[in-house]
């Protein structure tokens, strides 16, 4: 690469030593305006057709967006036709304002007025470029020149809107000094003030001043300084609603919008999932859910985010990345062992403590809040720890493995991930569990058995076990008694070359697979060398499950030791 300083002109920040925005907090959502159907649409390889735009429009309405820029009606017949369909088809709810964009040019302004005929609530949005660079290389004019373009357009718009306003239409004005971020701040103030005056803005009838980072060219803190400076210098500030329109060229659009609001902006233009020119517009979903996870109601409903993603991907033909905040396929998934462990502990803490707050490490938002509760949070690859496989067994299959069995099963799963070199689906983890433990039915097998049970005068239970076992081709009888079925069976097999094991622990619970309720028993034995052996037995009979579990542990031990 060429030395950077020889090629690129660095951004020159304004000096704002007494800035106040760093000490402010975001306590309320901005006025949201969606520009999906205009800025988003104009950035697509195949722009949306009327039906697709209509579907996205209704989706935005369902989310709760009240101001929607529906297009650039003077730009193409499709744009014009869509706006006519919206209005004539009665698609616009009474509490939703449509916004139309137009360049500050006479014939386009006239055409745009025709397009909005019949609409009840409209924001008439006009713009011209004001930046130093655009003045120099595109328009070959000075500040006075671009100011004149804006003021002339404002005059015409005010004039043409008189009959519309008299007809009772709620028509408001919006002006964008396009490429505001590259405009000298005093010039931006001068141009915007002139536009406010020409439009007759008052505190009762405020005009939206939309300040875009048409191309993001500086760090968000410098932009926030610009906004604070602009607002402080604007004489008619009380007659304006300050709006932001961040793009994302440096990948800082969200930060720009957030810091810009701290600096005093009250409105944000954004798109779903950040679609838009080049690297996109600022992402409305991220902005809104960032507020939500800080305890601020964003006044937008993303509780069905997967549905919104499906509509978005279908109509725009764009793909959402796996790591996209809040919506990406992998954003609620932990592969790393320590993350899995902490999520597991957090989930248990939530259940046991009854806390009303979301307190799960590594998950900044409850997946259920965006309708993603049924997705696997923990997925298993070679990075996963011992708890991950147990988590999958519990969440996907209802097996609550005892804690001291987690390391052994975790190693079995990890050996498999190392072998195959990729992620293991949950079903494969179940298969490993089954083949390792449940299917460990040889060389020892229980052929048949019976229990006899009585309780003595002191309330103690006495159980006698009589059964037939098979070891390879040999069939033999065993008998034993104890204080319960497990004790009786364990005593019965003692002395049958199976006596090198001591019984450490067991755990049993019900599992429901389909309509079938069964018992699963986890058995922990230890051999003479002090090695732990676990076994698992499943049966409809709660007395039989542990016996199968004991034989599973012994079979594994005699096979592997
Ligand atoms: O990015 C931009 O500057 C725009 C304007 C038309 C608002 O899209
Ligand atoms: Zn834009």
Coordinates of C-alpha atoms and ligand atoms in Angstrom, one line a residue:
X1 CA 0.0 0.0 0.0
X2 CA 1.1 3.5 -0.7
X3 CA 2.1 5.4 2.5
X4 CA -1.3 6.6 3.9
X5 CA -0.2 10.2 4.5
X6 CA 0.7 10.6 0.8
X7 CA -2.8 9.6 -0.3
X8 CA -5.4 10.4 2.3
X9 CA -6.5 13.7 3.9
X10 CA -7.3 13.1 7.5
X11 CA -10.5 14.4 9.0
X12 CA -10.0 17.7 10.9
X13 CA -12.1 17.7 14.1
X14 CA -13.7 20.8 15.4
X15 CA -12.5 22.1 18.7
X16 CA -15.1 21.7 21.4
X17 CA -13.3 21.7 24.8
X18 CA -16.4 22.1 26.9
X19 CA -18.4 19.4 25.2
X20 CA -21.3 18.0 27.3
X21 CA -22.4 14.9 25.5
X22 CA -20.0 12.4 27.2
X23 CA -21.8 13.0 30.5
X24 CA -25.3 12.3 29.1
X25 CA -27.2 9.1 29.0
X26 CA -29.7 7.6 26.5
X27 CA -32.9 7.4 28.5
X28 CA -35.5 7.4 25.7
X29 CA -35.7 6.1 22.1
X30 CA -35.3 8.5 19.2
X31 CA -38.1 9.2 16.8
X32 CA -37.5 6.3 14.4
X33 CA -37.6 6.8 10.6
X34 CA -37.1 3.8 8.3
X35 CA -35.3 4.4 5.1
X36 CA -35.5 0.8 4.0
X37 CA -37.8 1.5 1.1
X38 CA -35.6 4.3 -0.3
X39 CA -31.9 4.3 0.8
X40 CA -32.0 0.5 1.4
X41 CA -33.8 -0.1 -1.8
X42 CA -31.6 2.0 -4.0
X43 CA -28.6 0.0 -2.8
X44 CA -29.9 -3.4 -3.9
X45 CA -28.6 -5.3 -6.9
X46 CA -32.3 -5.9 -7.8
X47 CA -34.4 -3.2 -6.3
X48 CA -37.7 -4.4 -4.8
X49 CA -40.8 -4.5 -7.0
X50 CA -44.1 -3.1 -5.8
X51 CA -45.3 -6.3 -4.1
X52 CA -42.0 -6.7 -2.2
X53 CA -42.0 -3.0 -1.1
X54 CA -45.5 -3.5 0.1
X55 CA -44.6 -6.5 2.2
X56 CA -41.7 -4.7 3.7
X57 CA -43.8 -1.6 4.3
X58 CA -46.4 -3.7 6.3
X59 CA -43.5 -5.4 8.2
X60 CA -42.2 -2.0 9.2
X61 CA -45.7 -0.9 10.3
X62 CA -46.0 -4.1 12.4
X63 CA -42.7 -3.4 14.1
X64 CA -44.1 -0.1 15.1
X65 CA -42.2 2.4 12.9
X66 CA -44.3 5.5 12.6
X67 CA -42.2 7.4 10.0
X68 CA -41.3 5.6 6.8
X69 CA -39.5 7.0 3.8
X70 CA -41.4 5.2 1.1
X71 CA -39.3 6.2 -1.9
X72 CA -38.0 8.7 -4.4
X73 CA -41.1 9.2 -6.6
X74 CA -39.5 11.4 -9.1
X75 CA -36.7 8.9 -9.7
X76 CA -38.5 6.1 -11.5
X77 CA -41.9 4.8 -12.5
X78 CA -41.7 1.9 -10.0
X79 CA -41.1 4.4 -7.2
X80 CA -44.0 6.6 -8.3
X81 CA -46.3 3.6 -8.8
X82 CA -45.5 2.2 -5.3
X83 CA -46.4 5.4 -3.6
X84 CA -49.7 5.6 -5.6
X85 CA -50.4 2.0 -4.6
X86 CA -49.8 2.8 -0.9
X87 CA -52.1 5.7 -1.0
X88 CA -54.8 4.5 -3.3
X89 CA -54.8 1.0 -1.8
X90 CA -55.4 2.4 1.7
X91 CA -52.3 0.7 3.0
X92 CA -51.1 3.5 5.3
X93 CA -52.4 3.4 8.9
X94 CA -53.6 6.7 10.3
X95 CA -50.8 6.9 12.8
X96 CA -48.0 6.4 10.2
X97 CA -46.4 9.2 8.2
X98 CA -44.9 8.5 4.8
X99 CA -41.8 10.4 3.8
X100 CA -40.8 11.1 0.2
X101 CA -37.4 12.2 -0.9
X102 CA -36.6 14.6 -3.7
X103 CA -33.5 16.5 -4.9
X104 CA -33.7 20.3 -4.5
X105 CA -34.7 20.7 -8.2
X106 CA -37.9 22.3 -9.5
X107 CA -39.3 19.7 -11.9
X108 CA -38.6 16.9 -9.4
X109 CA -40.3 18.7 -6.6
X110 CA -43.4 19.2 -8.7
X111 CA -43.5 15.6 -9.6
X112 CA -43.1 14.6 -6.0
X113 CA -46.2 16.7 -5.0
X114 CA -48.2 14.8 -7.6
X115 CA -47.0 11.5 -6.1
X116 CA -48.3 12.3 -2.6
X117 CA -51.8 13.4 -3.7
X118 CA -54.3 11.9 -1.3
X119 CA -51.9 11.0 1.5
X120 CA -52.9 12.2 5.0
X121 CA -49.6 12.5 6.8
X122 CA -46.5 13.3 4.8
X123 CA -42.9 14.4 5.4
X124 CA -41.6 16.2 2.3
X125 CA -37.9 15.6 2.4
X126 CA -35.6 17.5 0.1
X127 CA -31.8 17.6 -0.1
X128 CA -28.8 19.0 -1.8
X129 CA -25.1 18.3 -1.2
X130 CA -23.2 20.9 0.8
X131 CA -19.7 19.4 1.6
X132 CA -16.4 21.0 0.6
X133 CA -15.5 18.1 -1.6
X134 CA -18.9 18.0 -3.4
X135 CA -18.8 21.7 -4.0
X136 CA -15.3 21.4 -5.4
X137 CA -15.6 18.4 -7.6
X138 CA -19.3 18.0 -8.4
X139 CA -21.0 21.4 -8.3
X140 CA -18.2 23.8 -8.9
X141 CA -19.8 26.3 -6.5
X142 CA -19.2 27.9 -3.1
X143 CA -21.2 27.9 0.1
X144 CA -23.4 30.7 -1.2
X145 CA -24.2 28.6 -4.2
X146 CA -25.3 25.5 -2.4
X147 CA -27.2 27.6 0.1
X148 CA -29.1 29.3 -2.8
X149 CA -30.1 25.9 -4.2
X150 CA -31.5 24.9 -0.8
X151 CA -33.3 28.2 -0.2
X152 CA -34.9 28.2 -3.7
X153 CA -36.1 24.7 -3.2
X154 CA -37.5 25.5 0.2
X155 CA -39.4 28.5 -1.3
X156 CA -40.9 26.4 -4.0
X157 CA -41.9 23.6 -1.6
X158 CA -43.5 26.1 0.8
X159 CA -45.5 27.6 -2.1
X160 CA -46.6 24.3 -3.6
X161 CA -47.6 22.9 -0.2
X162 CA -50.1 25.7 0.6
X163 CA -53.1 24.1 -1.2
X164 CA -52.1 20.8 0.3
X165 CA -52.1 22.2 3.8
X166 CA -55.3 24.0 3.2
X167 CA -56.9 20.7 2.2
X168 CA -56.1 19.5 5.7
X169 CA -53.1 17.3 4.9
X170 CA -50.6 16.9 7.7
X171 CA -47.6 17.9 5.6
X172 CA -44.2 18.5 7.3
X173 CA -40.9 19.5 5.9
X174 CA -37.4 17.9 6.1
X175 CA -34.2 19.2 4.8
X176 CA -30.9 17.3 4.5
X177 CA -27.6 19.1 3.9
X178 CA -26.3 15.9 2.1
X179 CA -22.7 15.0 3.1
X180 CA -23.2 17.2 6.2
X181 CA -20.2 15.4 7.8
X182 CA -17.9 16.9 5.2
X183 CA -19.3 20.4 5.4
X184 CA -17.7 23.2 7.4
X185 CA -19.9 23.4 10.5
X186 CA -20.5 27.1 10.3
X187 CA -21.5 26.7 6.7
X188 CA -23.9 23.9 7.6
X189 CA -25.5 26.1 10.3
X190 CA -25.8 29.0 7.9
X191 CA -27.5 26.9 5.2
X192 CA -29.8 25.1 7.6
X193 CA -30.8 28.3 9.3
X194 CA -31.7 29.9 5.9
X195 CA -33.8 26.9 5.1
X196 CA -35.7 27.0 8.4
X197 CA -36.4 30.7 7.8
X198 CA -37.6 30.1 4.2
X199 CA -39.9 27.3 5.3
X200 CA -41.3 29.4 8.1
X201 CA -40.3 26.9 10.8
X202 CA -41.6 27.7 14.3
X203 CA -41.4 25.7 17.6
X204 CA -45.0 24.8 17.0
X205 CA -44.3 23.7 13.4
X206 CA -40.8 22.3 13.5
X207 CA -38.9 21.4 10.5
X208 CA -36.7 18.2 10.5
X209 CA -33.1 18.9 9.9
X210 CA -31.5 15.6 8.9
X211 CA -27.8 15.6 9.3
X212 CA -26.3 12.7 7.4
X213 CA -23.0 11.0 7.5
X214 CA -23.5 10.3 3.8
X215 CA -20.1 8.8 3.8
X216 CA -18.8 8.0 7.3
X217 CA -15.5 9.9 7.5
X218 CA -14.5 10.2 11.2
X219 CA -14.7 8.7 14.6
X220 CA -18.1 8.9 16.3
X221 CA -16.9 11.2 19.1
X222 CA -15.8 13.8 16.5
X223 CA -19.2 13.5 14.9
X224 CA -20.9 14.0 18.2
X225 CA -18.8 17.1 18.7
X226 CA -20.1 18.4 15.3
X227 CA -23.7 17.7 16.4
X228 CA -23.3 19.5 19.7
X229 CA -21.6 22.4 18.0
X230 CA -24.2 22.6 15.2
X231 CA -27.1 22.6 17.7
X232 CA -25.5 25.2 19.9
X233 CA -24.9 27.5 16.9
X234 CA -28.2 27.1 15.2
X235 CA -30.3 30.2 16.0
X236 CA -33.6 28.6 15.3
X237 CA -32.8 25.4 17.2
X238 CA -36.2 25.3 18.9
X239 CA -37.9 25.3 15.5
X240 CA -36.0 22.2 14.3
X241 CA -36.1 18.5 15.0
X242 CA -32.5 17.3 14.7
X243 CA -32.3 14.0 12.9
X244 CA -29.3 11.7 12.1
X245 CA -28.8 9.6 9.0
X246 CA -25.6 7.6 9.6
X247 CA -24.0 5.4 7.0
X248 CA -21.5 2.8 8.0
X249 CA -18.4 3.2 5.9
X250 CA -16.0 2.9 8.9
X251 CA -18.2 0.3 10.6
X252 CA -19.2 2.9 13.2
X253 CA -22.7 3.8 12.2
X254 CA -24.3 2.5 15.4
X255 CA -21.8 4.4 17.6
X256 CA -22.3 7.5 15.4
X257 CA -26.1 7.3 16.0
X258 CA -25.7 6.7 19.7
X259 CA -23.2 9.5 20.4
X260 CA -25.1 11.8 18.0
X261 CA -28.2 11.3 20.2
X262 CA -26.1 12.1 23.3
X263 CA -25.1 15.3 21.5
X264 CA -28.7 16.3 21.1
X265 CA -30.2 14.6 18.1
X266 CA -33.8 13.5 18.5
X267 CA -34.5 11.4 15.5
X268 CA -32.7 8.6 13.6
X269 CA -33.1 7.4 10.1
X270 CA -32.1 3.8 9.8
X271 CA -32.7 0.5 8.0
X272 CA -33.5 -3.0 9.2
X273 CA -30.2 -5.0 9.6
X274 CA -28.3 -2.0 8.2
X275 CA -29.0 -2.4 4.5
X276 CA -28.1 0.6 2.4
X277 CA -25.6 2.3 0.1
X278 CA -22.1 0.7 0.2
X279 CA -21.6 -0.6 3.8
X280 CA -25.1 0.3 4.6
X281 CA -27.2 2.7 6.7
X282 CA -27.2 2.4 10.4
X283 CA -28.9 -0.7 11.7
X284 CA -32.3 0.0 13.3
X285 CA -32.5 -3.4 15.0
X286 CA -29.1 -3.0 16.7
X287 CA -29.9 0.5 17.8
X288 CA -33.2 -0.5 19.2
X289 CA -32.1 -3.6 21.0
X290 CA -29.0 -1.8 22.4
X291 CA -31.5 0.5 24.1
X292 CA -33.6 -2.4 25.2
X293 CA -30.7 -4.2 26.9
X294 CA -30.0 -1.0 28.8
X295 CA -33.5 -1.0 30.2
X296 CA -34.9 1.5 27.8
X297 CA -38.1 0.6 25.8
X298 CA -37.2 1.3 22.2
X299 CA -40.9 1.4 21.2
X300 CA -40.2 -1.0 18.4
X301 CA -41.2 -4.7 18.4
X302 CA -38.5 -7.1 17.5
X303 CA -40.0 -10.1 19.4
X304 CA -40.3 -12.1 16.1
X305 CA -36.9 -11.3 14.7
X306 CA -36.6 -14.5 12.7
X307 CA -39.8 -13.6 10.9
X308 CA -38.5 -10.1 10.2
X309 CA -35.2 -11.6 9.0
X310 CA -37.0 -14.0 6.6
X311 CA -39.1 -11.2 5.1
X312 CA -36.0 -9.0 4.8
X313 CA -33.9 -11.7 3.1
X314 CA -36.7 -12.6 0.7
X315 CA -37.6 -9.1 -0.5
X316 CA -34.1 -7.7 -0.6
X317 CA -32.3 -10.9 -1.7
X318 CA -29.6 -9.9 0.8
X319 CA -28.1 -12.3 3.4
X320 CA -27.7 -11.6 7.0
X321 CA -24.3 -12.7 8.4
X322 CA -24.0 -15.3 11.1
X323 CA -22.5 -12.8 13.5
X324 CA -24.8 -9.9 12.9
X325 CA -25.9 -8.5 16.3
X326 CA -29.1 -9.9 17.8
X327 CA -30.2 -11.7 14.6
X328 CA -27.2 -13.7 13.2
X329 CA -27.5 -17.4 13.3
X330 CA -24.6 -17.8 15.7
X331 CA -25.1 -14.9 18.1
X332 CA -26.8 -16.9 20.8
X333 CA -24.5 -19.9 20.4
X334 CA -21.5 -20.7 22.6
X335 CA -18.9 -23.2 21.4
X336 CA -16.2 -22.4 23.9
X337 CA -16.2 -24.6 27.0
X338 CA -15.8 -21.8 29.5
X339 CA -18.6 -19.8 27.9
X340 CA -20.9 -22.9 27.9
X341 CA -20.1 -23.5 31.5
X342 CA -21.0 -19.9 32.5
X343 CA -24.2 -19.9 30.4
X344 CA -25.2 -23.1 32.1
X345 CA -24.5 -21.7 35.5
X346 CA -26.3 -18.4 34.7
X347 CA -29.4 -20.4 33.5
X348 CA -29.5 -22.4 36.7
X349 CA -29.0 -19.2 38.7
X350 CA -31.9 -17.6 37.0
X351 CA -34.1 -20.7 37.8
X352 CA -33.0 -21.1 41.3
X353 CA -32.8 -17.4 42.4
X354 CA -36.1 -16.3 40.8
X355 CA -34.3 -13.1 39.8
X356 CA -36.4 -10.8 37.8
X357 CA -33.4 -9.6 35.8
X358 CA -31.6 -11.2 32.9
X359 CA -28.3 -12.4 34.5
X360 CA -26.7 -14.9 32.2
X361 CA -23.1 -14.4 31.3
X362 CA -22.2 -14.2 27.6
X363 CA -25.8 -13.5 26.5
X364 CA -26.4 -9.8 26.5
X365 CA -30.1 -10.4 25.7
X366 CA -32.5 -13.1 26.5
X367 CA -33.0 -15.0 23.2
X368 CA -36.7 -15.4 24.1
X369 CA -37.2 -11.6 23.9
X370 CA -36.5 -11.7 20.2
X371 CA -38.3 -15.0 19.7
X372 CA -35.2 -17.2 19.5
X373 CA -35.7 -19.4 22.6
X374 CA -35.8 -22.7 20.8
X375 CA -32.4 -22.4 19.2
X376 CA -29.4 -24.3 20.5
X377 CA -27.4 -21.9 22.7
X378 CA -24.7 -24.4 23.2
X379 CA -23.2 -26.2 20.2
X380 CA -20.4 -28.6 20.3
X381 CA -17.1 -28.5 18.5
X382 CA -13.5 -29.1 19.5
X383 CA -13.5 -25.9 21.5
X384 CA -16.3 -27.1 23.8
X385 CA -15.8 -28.1 27.3
X386 CA -17.1 -30.9 29.5
X387 CA -20.3 -29.2 30.4
X388 CA -21.3 -28.5 26.8
X389 CA -22.2 -32.1 25.9
X390 CA -24.1 -32.5 29.1
X391 CA -26.0 -29.3 28.4
X392 CA -27.0 -30.6 25.0
X393 CA -28.1 -33.9 26.5
X394 CA -30.3 -32.1 29.0
X395 CA -31.7 -29.4 26.7
X396 CA -32.3 -31.5 23.6
X397 CA -32.9 -34.9 25.1
X398 CA -33.9 -34.5 28.7
X399 CA -30.9 -36.5 30.2
X400 CA -29.7 -34.7 33.4
X401 CA -26.2 -36.3 33.7
X402 CA -24.7 -36.2 37.2
X403 CA -22.0 -33.6 37.5
X404 CA -19.2 -36.0 38.1
X405 CA -20.1 -37.8 34.9
X406 CA -19.6 -34.6 32.8
X407 CA -15.8 -34.9 32.3
X408 CA -16.0 -38.5 31.1
X409 CA -18.7 -37.9 28.6
X410 CA -17.1 -34.6 27.6
X411 CA -13.9 -36.4 26.7
X412 CA -15.8 -39.0 24.6
X413 CA -17.5 -36.1 22.7
X414 CA -14.2 -34.2 22.4
X415 CA -12.4 -37.2 21.0
X416 CA -15.1 -37.4 18.3
X417 CA -14.9 -33.7 17.5
X418 CA -11.2 -34.0 17.1
X419 CA -11.6 -37.0 14.9
X420 CA -14.2 -35.5 12.6
X421 CA -12.7 -32.0 12.8
X422 CA -16.1 -30.2 12.7
X423 CA -19.1 -29.3 14.8
X424 CA -21.2 -32.3 16.1
X425 CA -25.0 -31.9 15.7
X426 CA -27.0 -32.7 18.8
X427 CA -28.3 -36.0 17.4
X428 CA -24.7 -37.2 17.0
X429 CA -24.0 -36.4 20.6
X430 CA -27.0 -38.5 21.6
X431 CA -25.7 -41.3 19.4
X432 CA -22.3 -41.2 21.2
X433 CA -24.1 -41.3 24.5
X434 CA -26.2 -44.2 23.4
X435 CA -23.4 -46.3 22.0
X436 CA -21.1 -45.6 24.9
X437 CA -23.5 -46.2 27.8
X438 CA -26.9 -47.5 26.8
X439 CA -25.7 -50.0 24.3
X440 CA -22.9 -51.3 26.6
X441 CA -24.9 -54.6 27.0
X442 CA -22.1 -57.2 26.7
X443 CA -20.4 -59.3 27.9
X444 CA -22.7 -59.3 31.0
X445 CA -26.5 -59.5 30.4
X446 CA -29.4 -59.8 32.7
X447 CA -31.6 -62.6 31.3
X448 CA -34.4 -62.6 33.8
X449 CA -34.9 -61.6 37.4
X450 CA -37.4 -61.2 40.2
X451 CA -37.5 -59.1 43.4
X452 CA -39.2 -60.0 46.7
X453 CA -39.7 -57.2 49.2
X454 CA -40.9 -56.9 52.7
X455 CA -40.9 -54.1 55.4
X456 CA -40.2 -55.1 59.0
X457 CA -41.8 -53.8 62.2
X458 CA -39.3 -51.0 62.4
X459 CA -40.2 -49.8 58.9
X460 CA -36.9 -51.1 57.3
X461 CA -37.2 -52.4 53.8
X462 CA -35.7 -55.8 52.8
X463 CA -35.3 -56.7 49.2
X464 CA -34.2 -60.1 47.8
X465 CA -33.0 -60.4 44.2
X466 CA -32.9 -63.6 42.2
X467 CA -31.8 -63.5 38.6
X468 CA -30.2 -65.2 35.7
X469 CA -27.1 -63.6 34.1
X470 CA -25.3 -64.4 30.9
X471 CA -21.6 -63.9 30.4
X472 CA -20.8 -64.6 26.8
X473 CA -22.0 -68.2 26.4
X474 CA -22.2 -69.0 30.1
X475 CA -25.5 -68.6 31.9
X476 CA -25.5 -68.5 35.7
X477 CA -27.8 -67.8 38.7
X478 CA -27.2 -65.0 41.2
X479 CA -29.0 -64.2 44.4
X480 CA -28.6 -61.4 46.9
X481 CA -30.4 -59.3 49.4
X482 CA -30.1 -55.7 50.6
X483 CA -32.0 -52.7 51.8
X484 CA -33.3 -51.8 48.3
X485 CA -33.3 -53.2 44.7
X486 CA -29.9 -51.8 43.9
X487 CA -28.2 -53.0 47.0
X488 CA -29.8 -56.4 46.6
X489 CA -28.6 -56.7 43.0
X490 CA -25.1 -55.4 43.7
X491 CA -24.7 -57.9 46.5
X492 CA -26.0 -60.7 44.2
X493 CA -23.4 -60.1 41.6
X494 CA -20.6 -59.7 44.2
X495 CA -18.3 -62.7 44.0
X496 CA -19.1 -63.3 40.3
X497 CA -15.8 -62.0 39.0
X498 CA -17.7 -58.7 39.2
X499 CA -16.5 -58.0 42.7
X500 CA -13.7 -55.7 41.9
X501 CA -16.1 -52.7 41.9
X502 CA -17.4 -50.6 44.7
X503 CA -20.6 -48.7 44.3
X504 CA -20.1 -44.9 44.6
X505 CA -23.3 -43.2 43.6
X506 CA -26.4 -43.3 41.5
X507 CA -29.0 -40.9 40.1
X508 CA -32.3 -41.6 38.5
X509 CA -35.0 -39.5 36.9
X510 CA -37.8 -39.8 34.4
X511 CA -37.3 -39.0 30.7
X512 CA -40.1 -38.5 28.3
X513 CA -39.4 -39.4 24.7
X514 CA -42.5 -39.1 22.6
X515 CA -45.4 -40.4 24.7
X516 CA -43.2 -42.9 26.4
X517 CA -42.1 -42.1 30.0
X518 CA -39.1 -44.1 31.1
X519 CA -36.6 -44.0 33.9
X520 CA -32.9 -43.4 33.3
X521 CA -30.4 -44.4 36.0
X522 CA -26.8 -43.2 36.0
X523 CA -24.5 -45.5 38.0
X524 CA -21.0 -44.5 39.3
X525 CA -18.7 -47.5 40.2
X526 CA -15.0 -47.5 41.1
X527 CA -12.6 -50.3 40.4
X528 CA -9.8 -51.5 42.7
X529 CA -7.3 -49.2 41.0
X530 CA -9.5 -46.2 41.9
X531 CA -10.8 -45.7 38.4
X532 CA -14.3 -44.4 37.9
X533 CA -16.7 -46.2 35.7
X534 CA -20.1 -44.8 34.7
X535 CA -23.0 -46.7 33.3
X536 CA -26.5 -45.8 32.2
X537 CA -29.6 -47.9 32.1
X538 CA -33.0 -47.0 30.7
X539 CA -36.3 -48.9 31.4
X540 CA -40.0 -48.4 31.9
X541 CA -39.4 -50.1 35.2
X542 CA -37.7 -47.9 37.8
X543 CA -36.2 -50.9 39.5
X544 CA -34.7 -52.3 36.3
X545 CA -33.1 -49.1 35.0
X546 CA -30.4 -49.1 37.8
X547 CA -29.6 -52.8 37.2
X548 CA -29.0 -52.1 33.6
X549 CA -26.9 -49.1 34.6
X550 CA -24.7 -51.2 36.8
X551 CA -24.2 -53.8 34.1
X552 CA -23.4 -50.9 31.6
X553 CA -20.7 -49.6 33.9
X554 CA -19.2 -53.1 34.5
X555 CA -19.4 -54.0 30.8
X556 CA -17.6 -50.7 29.9
X557 CA -15.0 -51.5 32.6
X558 CA -14.3 -55.0 31.4
X559 CA -14.2 -53.9 27.8
X560 CA -11.9 -50.9 28.2
X561 CA -9.7 -51.7 31.1
Ligands
LIG1 O1 -26.9 9.5 2.8 C1 -27.5 10.6 2.5 O2 -27.0 11.7 2.6 C2 -28.9 10.5 2.0 C3 -29.6 11.8 1.9 C4 -30.4 11.8 0.7 C5 -30.4 12.0 3.2 O3 -29.4 9.4 1.8
LIG2 ZN1 -28.3 7.9 2.9

